[in-house]
Structure formats: structure tokens, C-alpha cells
XYZ file of N, CA and C in Angstrom:
747
model
N 76.354 85.568 192.085
C 76.231 83.951 191.969
C 78.042 83.342 191.322
N 78.584 83.454 192.556
C 80.105 83.044 191.536
C 79.961 81.550 191.527
N 80.711 81.632 190.900
C 80.737 80.641 189.197
C 82.606 79.608 189.882
N 82.713 78.377 188.693
C 84.251 78.315 189.203
C 83.782 77.259 188.512
N 85.100 77.643 187.443
C 85.565 77.172 185.823
C 86.464 75.879 186.277
N 86.526 74.784 186.165
C 87.652 74.051 185.681
C 87.777 73.461 184.611
N 89.360 73.823 184.145
C 89.327 73.152 182.971
C 91.148 72.685 182.978
N 90.805 71.181 181.905
C 92.039 70.447 181.369
C 92.930 70.888 180.874
N 94.172 70.809 180.884
C 95.049 71.396 179.880
C 95.684 69.909 179.824
N 95.861 69.594 177.687
C 96.539 68.288 178.016
C 98.006 69.181 177.446
N 98.838 68.883 178.422
C 100.126 70.026 178.663
C 101.340 68.220 178.753
N 102.257 68.642 177.992
C 103.583 67.464 177.602
C 103.666 66.090 178.972
N 104.382 65.229 179.361
C 104.983 65.841 180.898
C 105.992 66.569 181.238
N 106.982 66.448 180.249
C 107.795 67.478 180.448
C 107.800 68.592 180.314
N 106.345 69.612 179.726
C 106.570 70.834 179.576
C 106.039 70.793 181.610
N 105.302 69.955 182.102
C 104.152 70.197 183.415
C 105.170 71.396 183.991
N 106.476 71.278 184.347
C 107.043 71.808 185.292
C 106.870 73.504 185.110
N 107.266 73.729 184.363
C 107.189 75.048 183.466
C 105.648 75.367 183.063
N 105.266 74.598 183.239
C 103.661 75.300 182.666
C 103.478 75.381 184.421
N 103.224 75.048 185.013
C 103.009 75.055 186.731
C 103.844 76.009 187.078
N 104.982 76.487 186.929
C 106.230 78.378 187.905
C 105.623 79.182 186.639
N 105.281 78.700 185.386
C 104.698 80.427 185.058
C 103.555 80.103 184.981
N 102.301 79.330 185.484
C 101.462 79.263 185.612
C 101.440 79.955 187.788
N 102.519 79.647 188.389
C 102.906 80.328 189.693
C 102.862 81.192 189.815
N 103.846 81.898 188.191
C 104.289 82.876 188.927
C 103.761 84.060 187.877
N 103.084 84.030 186.713
C 102.451 84.410 186.803
C 100.755 85.251 186.634
N 100.346 83.745 186.030
C 98.989 84.288 185.100
C 97.606 83.710 186.955
N 98.528 82.599 187.724
C 97.107 82.767 188.920
C 98.169 84.532 189.730
N 98.710 84.781 189.908
C 98.593 85.593 191.548
C 98.475 87.370 190.455
N 98.112 86.994 188.488
C 97.839 88.272 187.191
C 96.208 88.434 187.882
N 95.561 87.392 187.919
C 94.228 86.486 188.460
C 93.638 87.167 189.453
N 94.503 86.600 190.324
C 94.591 87.526 191.793
C 94.713 89.251 192.015
N 95.331 90.443 190.954
C 95.037 90.933 191.195
C 93.301 91.101 190.591
N 92.876 90.752 189.602
C 91.197 90.724 188.995
C 90.749 90.316 189.737
N 90.952 90.032 190.704
C 89.911 89.092 192.014
C 89.110 88.069 191.045
N 90.113 87.202 190.519
C 89.388 86.319 190.672
C 90.931 85.090 191.563
N 90.459 83.416 191.725
C 91.107 83.011 192.359
C 91.882 82.004 192.682
N 92.837 81.395 191.887
C 92.532 79.905 191.589
C 92.216 78.565 192.495
N 91.657 77.510 192.589
C 91.247 77.790 194.001
C 92.315 76.326 194.411
N 92.101 75.510 192.934
C 93.238 74.636 193.203
C 94.068 73.337 191.891
N 94.528 72.737 192.299
C 95.356 73.019 190.880
C 96.654 71.512 190.778
N 96.671 70.289 189.844
C 96.819 69.483 190.167
C 96.249 68.226 188.200
N 96.325 67.061 189.227
C 96.291 64.997 188.179
C 95.786 65.390 188.931
N 94.882 64.440 187.720
C 93.395 63.692 188.351
C 94.600 62.235 189.068
N 94.365 61.536 189.467
C 95.241 60.914 190.622
C 94.527 58.769 190.455
N 93.333 58.975 190.824
C 92.286 58.489 190.235
C 90.969 58.655 190.433
N 89.970 57.890 188.772
C 88.723 58.032 188.548
C 89.187 59.023 188.047
N 90.240 59.498 187.246
C 88.896 60.215 186.202
C 91.910 60.042 184.494
N 91.482 60.372 183.606
C 92.578 60.515 183.033
C 93.465 61.062 183.574
N 94.665 60.368 184.203
C 95.771 61.094 184.376
C 96.528 61.816 183.168
N 96.333 61.352 181.640
C 97.390 62.394 181.235
C 96.851 64.241 180.996
N 96.390 64.513 181.623
C 95.703 66.827 181.509
C 96.370 66.459 182.887
N 96.542 68.434 183.438
C 96.801 69.178 184.460
C 95.625 70.228 184.187
N 94.990 70.404 185.812
C 93.415 70.644 186.533
C 93.553 72.317 186.571
N 93.184 72.937 186.667
C 92.421 74.667 187.565
C 90.935 74.776 187.906
N 90.981 74.938 189.375
C 90.064 76.027 189.251
C 89.789 77.011 189.911
N 89.747 77.798 189.135
C 89.495 78.926 188.930
C 87.769 79.799 189.588
N 87.542 80.598 190.581
C 86.823 81.345 190.817
C 86.460 82.424 190.798
N 85.850 82.836 189.828
C 84.530 84.422 189.236
C 83.498 84.508 190.267
N 83.235 86.332 189.580
C 81.883 85.699 190.632
C 81.274 85.979 189.585
N 80.634 86.096 188.719
C 80.128 85.565 187.724
C 80.214 85.960 185.731
N 79.947 85.367 185.454
C 80.014 84.937 183.025
C 80.801 86.300 183.379
N 80.191 88.179 183.559
C 81.027 88.784 183.036
C 81.827 89.199 184.215
N 82.971 88.497 184.428
C 83.134 89.026 185.805
C 84.528 87.822 185.217
N 84.352 86.409 184.624
C 84.741 84.904 184.058
C 85.427 85.664 181.962
N 84.213 86.427 181.708
C 84.836 87.267 179.896
C 85.457 88.823 180.482
N 86.172 89.264 181.791
C 86.580 90.245 181.250
C 87.854 90.423 181.749
N 88.337 88.501 182.426
C 89.364 87.961 182.434
C 90.498 86.575 181.134
N 89.679 87.173 180.423
C 90.484 86.505 178.763
C 91.000 87.935 178.298
N 92.983 86.734 178.179
C 92.940 87.957 177.228
C 92.745 87.325 175.669
N 91.889 86.339 175.076
C 92.404 85.583 173.965
C 90.636 85.149 173.286
N 89.316 85.866 173.868
C 88.285 85.410 173.893
C 87.307 85.941 171.858
N 86.824 85.189 172.596
C 86.034 84.812 170.385
C 86.274 86.377 170.339
N 85.544 87.843 171.213
C 85.037 89.134 170.533
C 86.975 89.623 171.462
N 87.995 89.535 171.225
C 88.905 90.219 171.875
C 89.444 89.504 172.736
N 90.421 90.443 173.068
C 90.487 91.253 174.613
C 89.694 90.711 175.430
N 89.084 90.485 177.242
C 88.506 91.568 177.641
C 88.514 92.647 178.166
N 88.545 93.370 179.697
C 87.801 93.629 179.501
C 89.308 94.422 180.724
N 89.513 93.239 181.666
C 90.953 93.483 182.328
C 91.892 94.061 181.673
N 91.894 93.062 180.652
C 93.481 93.229 179.099
C 92.364 94.282 178.400
N 91.893 94.985 178.136
C 91.691 95.989 176.596
C 91.210 97.234 177.707
N 91.124 97.731 178.668
C 90.785 99.029 179.360
C 91.872 99.592 180.553
N 91.818 100.545 179.434
C 93.321 101.548 180.063
C 93.523 101.526 182.038
N 92.572 101.244 182.507
C 92.217 101.164 183.609
C 92.320 100.412 184.558
N 92.524 99.426 183.698
C 92.764 97.656 184.606
C 93.773 97.450 184.165
N 94.796 97.708 182.474
C 95.925 96.713 182.066
C 97.201 97.715 182.991
N 97.785 97.898 183.644
C 98.002 98.286 184.912
C 97.661 97.501 186.163
N 97.285 96.608 186.047
C 97.068 95.854 186.833
C 98.744 94.703 186.951
N 98.176 94.056 185.350
C 98.076 92.345 185.157
C 99.719 93.356 184.708
N 99.979 94.446 184.028
C 100.999 94.151 182.929
C 102.740 93.724 183.781
N 102.895 93.756 185.390
C 103.706 92.674 185.513
C 103.968 91.919 185.702
N 102.691 91.015 185.369
C 103.001 89.585 184.797
C 103.127 89.011 184.347
N 102.579 90.001 183.050
C 102.161 89.532 181.649
C 103.577 88.686 181.035
N 104.492 89.529 181.131
C 105.672 87.776 180.455
C 106.607 87.089 181.234
N 106.047 86.827 182.530
C 106.115 85.577 183.246
C 104.753 84.412 182.624
N 104.244 84.789 181.997
C 103.674 83.846 181.589
C 102.307 83.761 180.460
N 103.555 83.990 179.541
C 103.694 85.525 177.539
C 103.577 83.280 176.931
N 104.041 82.954 177.144
C 104.714 80.978 176.715
C 103.487 80.135 177.422
N 102.706 80.192 178.040
C 102.158 79.993 178.512
C 101.438 78.194 178.059
N 100.544 79.403 176.899
C 99.761 78.528 175.946
C 100.808 78.345 175.398
N 101.682 77.696 174.878
C 102.742 76.854 173.932
C 102.613 76.192 174.668
N 102.206 75.720 176.031
C 102.255 74.522 176.130
C 101.413 73.617 176.592
N 99.630 73.958 175.352
C 99.090 73.396 175.805
C 98.808 72.539 174.294
N 98.292 70.917 174.056
C 97.463 71.133 173.435
C 96.312 70.849 172.652
N 95.470 71.438 174.056
C 94.536 71.138 173.640
C 93.237 71.388 175.302
N 92.086 71.564 175.249
C 91.807 72.274 176.224
C 90.524 71.691 177.279
N 89.832 71.330 177.481
C 88.642 70.565 178.542
C 87.684 71.737 179.201
N 86.764 72.017 179.779
C 86.721 72.830 180.313
C 84.382 71.869 180.799
N 84.301 72.791 182.330
C 83.214 72.393 182.692
C 83.356 73.814 183.398
N 81.593 74.322 183.685
C 81.763 75.266 185.076
C 80.625 74.547 186.025
N 81.257 75.582 187.258
C 79.843 75.038 188.096
C 79.023 76.303 188.483
N 77.759 76.388 188.891
C 77.305 77.646 189.055
C 77.568 77.157 191.131
N 77.353 77.916 192.142
C 78.952 77.874 193.746
C 77.246 78.377 194.108
N 77.226 77.305 195.029
C 76.467 78.240 196.481
C 77.624 78.362 197.547
N 77.753 79.921 197.502
C 78.081 81.289 197.902
C 78.340 80.794 198.886
N 77.058 81.120 199.536
C 76.859 81.085 201.306
C 77.898 79.878 202.024
N 77.506 78.988 201.384
C 78.161 77.950 201.670
C 80.055 77.708 201.359
N 80.152 78.410 200.422
C 82.092 77.623 199.360
C 82.204 78.947 200.201
N 82.274 80.116 200.254
C 83.321 81.351 200.270
C 84.271 80.927 199.092
N 84.375 80.991 197.802
C 84.945 81.126 197.520
C 86.334 82.085 197.570
N 85.626 83.715 196.917
C 86.098 85.128 197.334
C 86.550 85.957 196.571
N 85.183 85.677 195.450
C 86.407 86.026 194.244
C 85.299 86.687 193.491
N 85.560 88.833 193.080
C 85.586 89.257 192.637
C 85.630 90.884 191.882
N 84.309 91.143 191.255
C 85.367 91.933 189.732
C 85.220 93.202 190.660
N 86.784 93.398 190.103
C 87.488 94.001 190.830
C 87.460 95.718 190.508
N 87.390 96.150 191.312
C 87.591 98.499 190.414
C 88.936 98.466 190.722
N 89.464 99.684 189.646
C 90.673 99.058 190.032
C 91.636 100.200 190.830
N 90.024 100.720 191.807
C 91.238 101.191 193.328
C 91.371 100.535 194.612
N 90.283 99.016 194.255
C 90.244 98.412 195.163
C 90.710 97.414 194.997
N 91.468 96.896 196.606
C 92.545 95.391 197.110
C 91.790 94.594 195.523
N 92.892 93.964 195.308
C 93.037 92.778 194.649
C 92.782 91.413 196.245
N 91.994 90.155 195.152
C 92.289 89.447 196.566
C 93.669 88.943 197.177
N 92.472 88.042 198.032
C 93.687 87.350 198.600
C 94.060 85.836 198.091
N 95.221 85.772 198.867
C 95.233 83.769 197.742
C 94.505 82.943 198.686
N 94.328 82.649 197.333
C 92.933 80.441 198.826
C 94.459 79.904 199.350
N 92.897 79.213 200.031
C 93.836 78.674 201.397
C 94.160 77.604 200.019
N 95.225 76.837 201.246
C 96.185 75.120 199.529
C 96.824 74.573 201.245
N 96.374 73.488 201.410
C 97.746 72.469 201.729
C 98.836 71.597 200.651
N 98.523 72.441 199.827
C 100.278 72.821 199.326
C 100.449 71.143 198.640
N 101.740 71.779 197.411
C 101.500 70.212 196.891
C 101.631 69.570 197.882
N 101.062 68.170 197.069
C 100.560 66.743 197.801
C 99.248 66.088 198.860
N 98.752 67.455 198.642
C 96.822 66.933 199.611
C 96.765 66.480 198.582
N 95.533 66.974 198.742
C 94.247 65.914 197.410
C 93.696 67.126 197.376
N 91.984 66.947 196.642
C 90.813 67.380 196.378
C 89.827 66.641 195.885
N 89.056 65.807 196.890
C 87.439 64.612 195.871
C 87.060 65.231 195.854
N 86.220 64.813 194.831
C 85.354 65.934 193.885
C 84.344 64.595 193.886
N 83.120 64.949 194.062
C 82.062 63.768 194.453
C 81.336 64.459 193.912
N 80.434 63.461 193.118
C 79.256 63.981 191.953
C 77.659 62.728 192.441
N 77.280 63.606 192.831
C 75.643 63.006 192.957
C 74.942 63.291 192.871
N 73.408 61.835 192.227
C 72.888 62.754 191.074
C 71.062 62.225 192.523
N 70.817 63.382 193.393
C 69.736 62.958 193.432
C 68.246 62.449 193.665
N 68.059 62.170 194.543
C 66.405 61.873 194.330
C 66.004 62.695 194.490
N 64.562 62.469 193.045
C 64.125 64.238 192.537
C 63.737 64.767 193.565
N 64.461 66.665 193.421
C 63.689 67.712 195.029
C 63.820 67.183 196.176
N 65.100 66.578 196.658
C 65.740 65.846 197.712
C 66.789 67.438 198.001
N 67.323 68.028 196.987
C 68.276 69.062 196.988
C 68.124 69.215 198.155
N 67.744 70.258 198.187
C 66.943 70.916 199.856
C 68.121 70.026 201.433
N 67.441 69.310 201.474
C 67.541 68.503 202.645
C 68.777 67.181 202.110
N 69.523 67.119 201.956
C 70.277 66.996 201.122
C 71.321 68.582 201.692
N 71.122 69.197 201.486
C 72.093 70.381 201.917
C 71.981 71.060 202.871
N 71.088 70.897 203.868
C 71.067 70.531 205.536
C 71.623 69.636 205.679
N 71.628 68.817 205.600
C 72.834 66.527 206.306
C 73.894 67.939 206.186
N 74.009 68.194 204.667
C 76.394 67.759 204.773
C 76.022 69.527 205.557
N 75.270 70.628 206.402
C 75.743 71.139 206.800
C 76.422 70.572 208.493
N 76.121 69.807 207.996
C 75.746 68.674 210.026
C 77.410 68.107 209.516
N 77.088 67.539 209.004
C 78.815 66.108 208.671
C 79.725 67.330 207.868
N 79.374 68.401 207.231
C 81.562 69.051 207.024
C 81.074 69.782 207.798
N 81.600 69.791 208.770
C 81.325 70.653 210.280
C 82.833 69.365 209.873
N 82.329 68.813 210.523
C 82.717 67.835 211.286
C 84.116 66.401 210.331
N 83.620 66.799 209.770
C 84.911 66.713 208.676
C 86.208 67.368 208.370
N 86.299 69.010 207.885
C 87.178 69.908 208.339
C 87.574 69.775 209.858
N 86.987 69.519 211.294
C 87.095 68.615 211.806
C 87.792 67.822 212.186
N 87.934 66.753 211.008
C 88.820 65.842 211.296
C 90.328 66.808 210.019
N 90.292 67.254 210.302
C 91.900 68.431 208.897
C 90.492 68.603 207.007
N 89.598 68.161 207.224
C 89.459 68.800 206.058
C 89.760 70.062 205.259
N 88.153 69.907 205.165
C 88.621 71.961 203.956
C 87.410 71.834 203.175
N 86.492 72.318 202.902
C 85.415 72.366 201.649
C 86.006 73.332 200.661
N 86.620 73.088 199.985
C 86.458 74.027 198.799
C 84.633 74.745 197.833
N 84.030 73.487 197.240
C 83.541 74.237 196.748
C 82.161 73.447 196.560
N 80.666 73.497 196.574
C 79.656 72.493 196.178
C 78.746 73.544 195.811
N 78.134 73.607 194.943
C 77.846 73.503 193.012
C 76.967 72.618 192.416
N 76.794 72.886 191.480
C 76.205 72.033 190.502
C 76.288 72.350 188.951
N 76.333 71.655 187.633
C 77.212 71.959 185.929
C 75.531 72.338 186.394
N 75.748 73.761 185.236
C 73.889 74.024 184.646
C 73.476 73.065 183.712
N 74.681 72.095 182.742
C 74.628 72.028 181.762
C 74.379 70.879 181.915
N 74.044 69.557 183.067
C 73.293 68.299 183.875
C 72.242 68.744 184.986
N 71.718 67.318 184.771
C 69.941 67.579 185.293
C 70.137 68.830 187.169
N 69.045 69.759 187.555
C 69.539 69.368 188.284
C 69.239 69.002 189.856
N 69.453 67.929 189.795
C 69.071 66.955 191.133
C 70.693 66.485 190.735
N 71.917 67.530 190.150
C 73.367 66.510 190.612
C 73.997 67.243 191.263
N 74.961 67.362 192.252
C 75.561 68.723 192.715
C 77.046 67.316 192.679
N 77.371 68.584 193.002
C 79.396 67.940 193.050
C 79.574 68.620 194.551
N 80.614 68.256 194.866
C 81.189 68.676 196.653
C 82.959 68.215 196.245
N 83.634 69.756 196.339
C 84.916 69.721 196.252
C 85.923 69.071 197.489
N 86.449 68.683 197.703
C 86.687 69.017 199.282
C 88.411 68.673 199.592
N 88.919 69.562 200.306
C 91.094 69.229 200.553
C 90.422 68.600 201.555
N 91.893 67.381 201.276
C 92.947 66.943 203.031
C 93.822 67.056 201.965
N 94.738 66.850 203.718
C 96.051 67.169 203.040
C 97.396 65.890 202.628
N 96.723 65.594 202.854
C 97.004 63.574 202.429
C 96.067 63.192 201.433
N 96.645 61.230 200.974
C 95.547 60.685 200.560
C 95.455 59.546 201.583
N 96.643 59.940 202.379
C 96.133 58.582 203.728
C 94.809 59.806 205.064
N 94.737 60.938 205.023
C 93.861 61.456 205.144
C 92.627 61.782 204.729
N 92.538 61.583 203.729
C 90.931 61.401 202.525
C 91.284 59.737 203.153
N 92.104 59.200 203.255
C 90.730 58.047 203.497
C 90.507 57.491 204.551
N 91.089 58.205 205.648
C 90.068 58.156 206.721
C 89.245 58.394 207.399
N 89.560 60.633 206.738
C 88.810 61.200 207.588
C 87.573 61.316 206.924
N 88.005 60.592 205.331
C 86.429 61.349 204.568
C 84.507 60.442 204.451
N 84.725 59.801 205.499
C 83.321 59.020 206.451
C 83.361 58.992 208.364
N 82.378 59.083 208.404
C 82.775 59.257 209.812
C 82.355 57.467 210.358
N 83.124 56.719 210.026
C 83.816 55.726 209.428
C 84.060 55.718 212.395
N 83.051 53.737 212.465
C 83.499 53.717 213.864
C 84.552 54.237 214.202
N 85.604 53.717 213.411
C 86.864 54.116 214.348
C 87.174 55.665 214.540
N 86.495 56.018 214.232
C 86.675 57.893 215.201
C 85.715 58.271 215.392
N 84.684 57.769 215.363
C 84.132 57.918 217.419
C 82.985 59.418 216.766
N 82.542 59.402 216.080
C 82.401 60.120 214.789
C 81.031 60.201 216.019
N 79.990 62.058 216.327
C 79.165 62.633 217.171
C 77.715 62.076 216.493
N 76.573 61.274 217.382
C 75.270 60.266 217.343
C 74.821 61.535 215.509
N 75.045 62.675 216.256
C 74.393 63.106 215.114
C 74.741 63.586 213.418
N 76.624 64.240 213.826
C 77.313 63.338 212.016
C 76.324 62.311 211.086
N 76.278 60.569 212.407
C 76.137 60.238 212.150
C 74.699 60.003 211.262
N 73.786 60.233 211.853
C 72.126 60.391 212.020
C 72.522 60.954 210.562
N 73.026 62.131 210.683
C 73.374 63.433 209.281
C 74.127 62.479 208.020
N 74.552 61.415 208.572
C 75.288 61.024 207.074
C 74.511 59.796 206.597
N 74.386 59.590 207.648
C 73.305 58.069 206.489
C 72.190 58.388 206.067
N 70.753 59.587 207.113
C 69.818 60.284 206.169
C 70.050 60.740 204.907
N 70.867 61.539 204.783
C 71.914 61.963 203.309
C 72.196 61.211 202.204
N 72.604 60.064 202.838
C 73.081 58.793 201.639
C 71.742 58.514 200.942
N 70.983 57.951 201.743
C 68.944 57.589 201.786
C 68.832 58.669 200.438
N 69.251 59.988 199.985
C 69.210 60.968 199.071
C 69.221 60.197 197.689
N 70.369 60.065 197.992
C 71.526 59.243 196.747
C 71.179 58.433 195.517
N 70.421 58.558 195.171
C 70.515 57.785 193.496
C 71.487 57.393 193.405
N 72.393 57.656 192.767
C 73.949 57.449 192.642
C 74.851 58.378 192.386
N 76.523 58.061 192.577
C 77.081 58.903 192.673
C 78.691 57.831 192.178
N 79.880 59.527 191.784
C 80.055 59.160 191.703
C 81.994 60.344 191.812
N 83.384 59.356 192.338
C 84.602 60.298 192.277
C 85.237 60.057 191.585
N 86.047 61.417 191.737
C 87.526 61.170 191.723
C 88.762 62.181 192.737
N 90.322 61.626 192.938
C 90.660 62.609 193.408
C 91.950 63.164 192.360
N 92.362 64.402 192.515
C 93.337 64.758 191.891
C 94.427 65.032 193.405
N 95.451 64.954 192.494
C 96.124 65.552 194.066
C 96.950 66.575 193.881
N 97.313 67.406 194.042
C 97.509 69.090 193.994
C 99.027 69.202 194.129
N 99.857 69.410 192.361
C 100.988 69.945 192.526
C 101.566 71.523 192.472
N 101.140 71.637 193.499
C 101.969 73.193 192.958
C 101.041 74.159 194.739
N 102.501 74.783 195.615
C 101.970 75.642 196.834
C 101.364 76.551 196.558
N 101.308 77.086 195.478
C 100.371 78.755 195.533
C 99.217 78.903 196.143
N 99.259 79.687 196.711
C 98.087 79.728 198.320
C 98.370 80.700 198.732
N 97.917 80.712 200.042
C 98.020 80.723 201.837
C 98.361 79.787 202.402
N 99.101 79.057 203.155
C 98.999 78.245 202.829
C 98.067 77.651 204.368
N 97.322 76.607 204.675
C 96.413 76.411 206.738
C 97.450 75.586 207.268
N 97.944 76.479 207.833
C 98.519 76.226 209.815
C 98.083 74.526 209.599
């Protein structure tokens, strides 16, 4: 079960460039060495508090997440306390040693991700295996659309089936699915999607199969059928503030 941890950090605006630099040059590359991938970083542009910066980091499971923690409640996680793993992250530690001092507070939530759809590529790395590859990115200035849907009771399988008709069309339009999952602390009829677009303008134009885009009939039918399964929904837009990752052409 892959998990995606979304963490909001309160960082003063004058310190945000340094926070991103220490993350990009230190923490996030170190996480790749440990098999964890930071999938999207930025600030909320619409729909949420813009006074925070946000990371989305993928782990194979909670054991993996716990192993990556430097200052957990039970001390350092396995990747920092085990001599077999310490050399993997040692070259990066000085690059993010002061990152925590830039943070005045944080808030986190977790999503259990449908890996068959999302392909986040996180794994609990063994010392003799290869690190995780850098995550795909549209780069600084791109956006991530987060949608939270409360579905009619029992309709999740049908929502997923119809989404697998809609999402490939959205990706043909230039979008990219990051994750589809559920918050285990919320109702089982709630689902969350994270979809990346190259720009705010692309999101606004391509995030739905409007008539001017001439979408295929099966996509329009799936979109409308899927809408009938949704009891309520809300969204927010993240502006990406880093070029960390592998650029998508």
C-alpha cells in the first residue's frame, strides 16, 4: 500500500527561497536515496491558505515513512540510525541541516494511494539496490489540481472505472495524474485526485471535456455518468515552486 504524505509548512515569505533550496539540494535527493519521492511542492494559489508551502512525498508504506524520519518520537528512523543506510544520506545532510529552523509549524495528512493507477514509484530501498528515480514534473509555475469528492455510498468502484476513461483523455490534453487515493481518517466514500497541468491556463481549459475541445463521445458519457455519482466536491490549486524532478517534455 503506497502512501502519499501531504505536509504544509509555515515558512516566512523571506525564507521560502532558502527552504526550497535546502529541500531541492539536500532533503529531496536524500529521500530518493531512501526510495521516497517528493512528487509536488508549492503553495496554494486558490482554495486554501497561501501562507504555507506544501510537499507531497510518496512512501511504500508506513514502515518506509517511519524509517525516513530523522527526529521521530522514538528517535531517528532506520535509514538514519542503521550503519548500512547512513552512508546513502550522509552526502546530503549538510545541505538541509538548517531547514527545520525555517519552519514555525506544520500540518500533515496522509492518502492511501491506488498504486495501480497512480504509479508513484516509492520503495523501501535495500542498501545494495538502486535509489528511486526523480519524479516527473512540469516544473516551476505549473499547477496541481487537488479535487476531493464525496461519493454516493458504494459507488467508488464505478467512479474509478469511469475515471479510467476520463483520465487518459485529460493526459492527452497535456495533464498528468499524480495520485488517486483516500484519506484513511475520513469517510470511505471520499476520494482525492491530484492532477498536474503545465499552467493555470491549461488547467482552466483542459480540466473538463468542454464542447470546444471536441472530446470523444465515450469521454463525455463517462464524465457525465461520473458526475452523477458525486454527492459533493471541493478543490484547490497548488502553484509549483520548484524545478526538482525529471522534466516532462
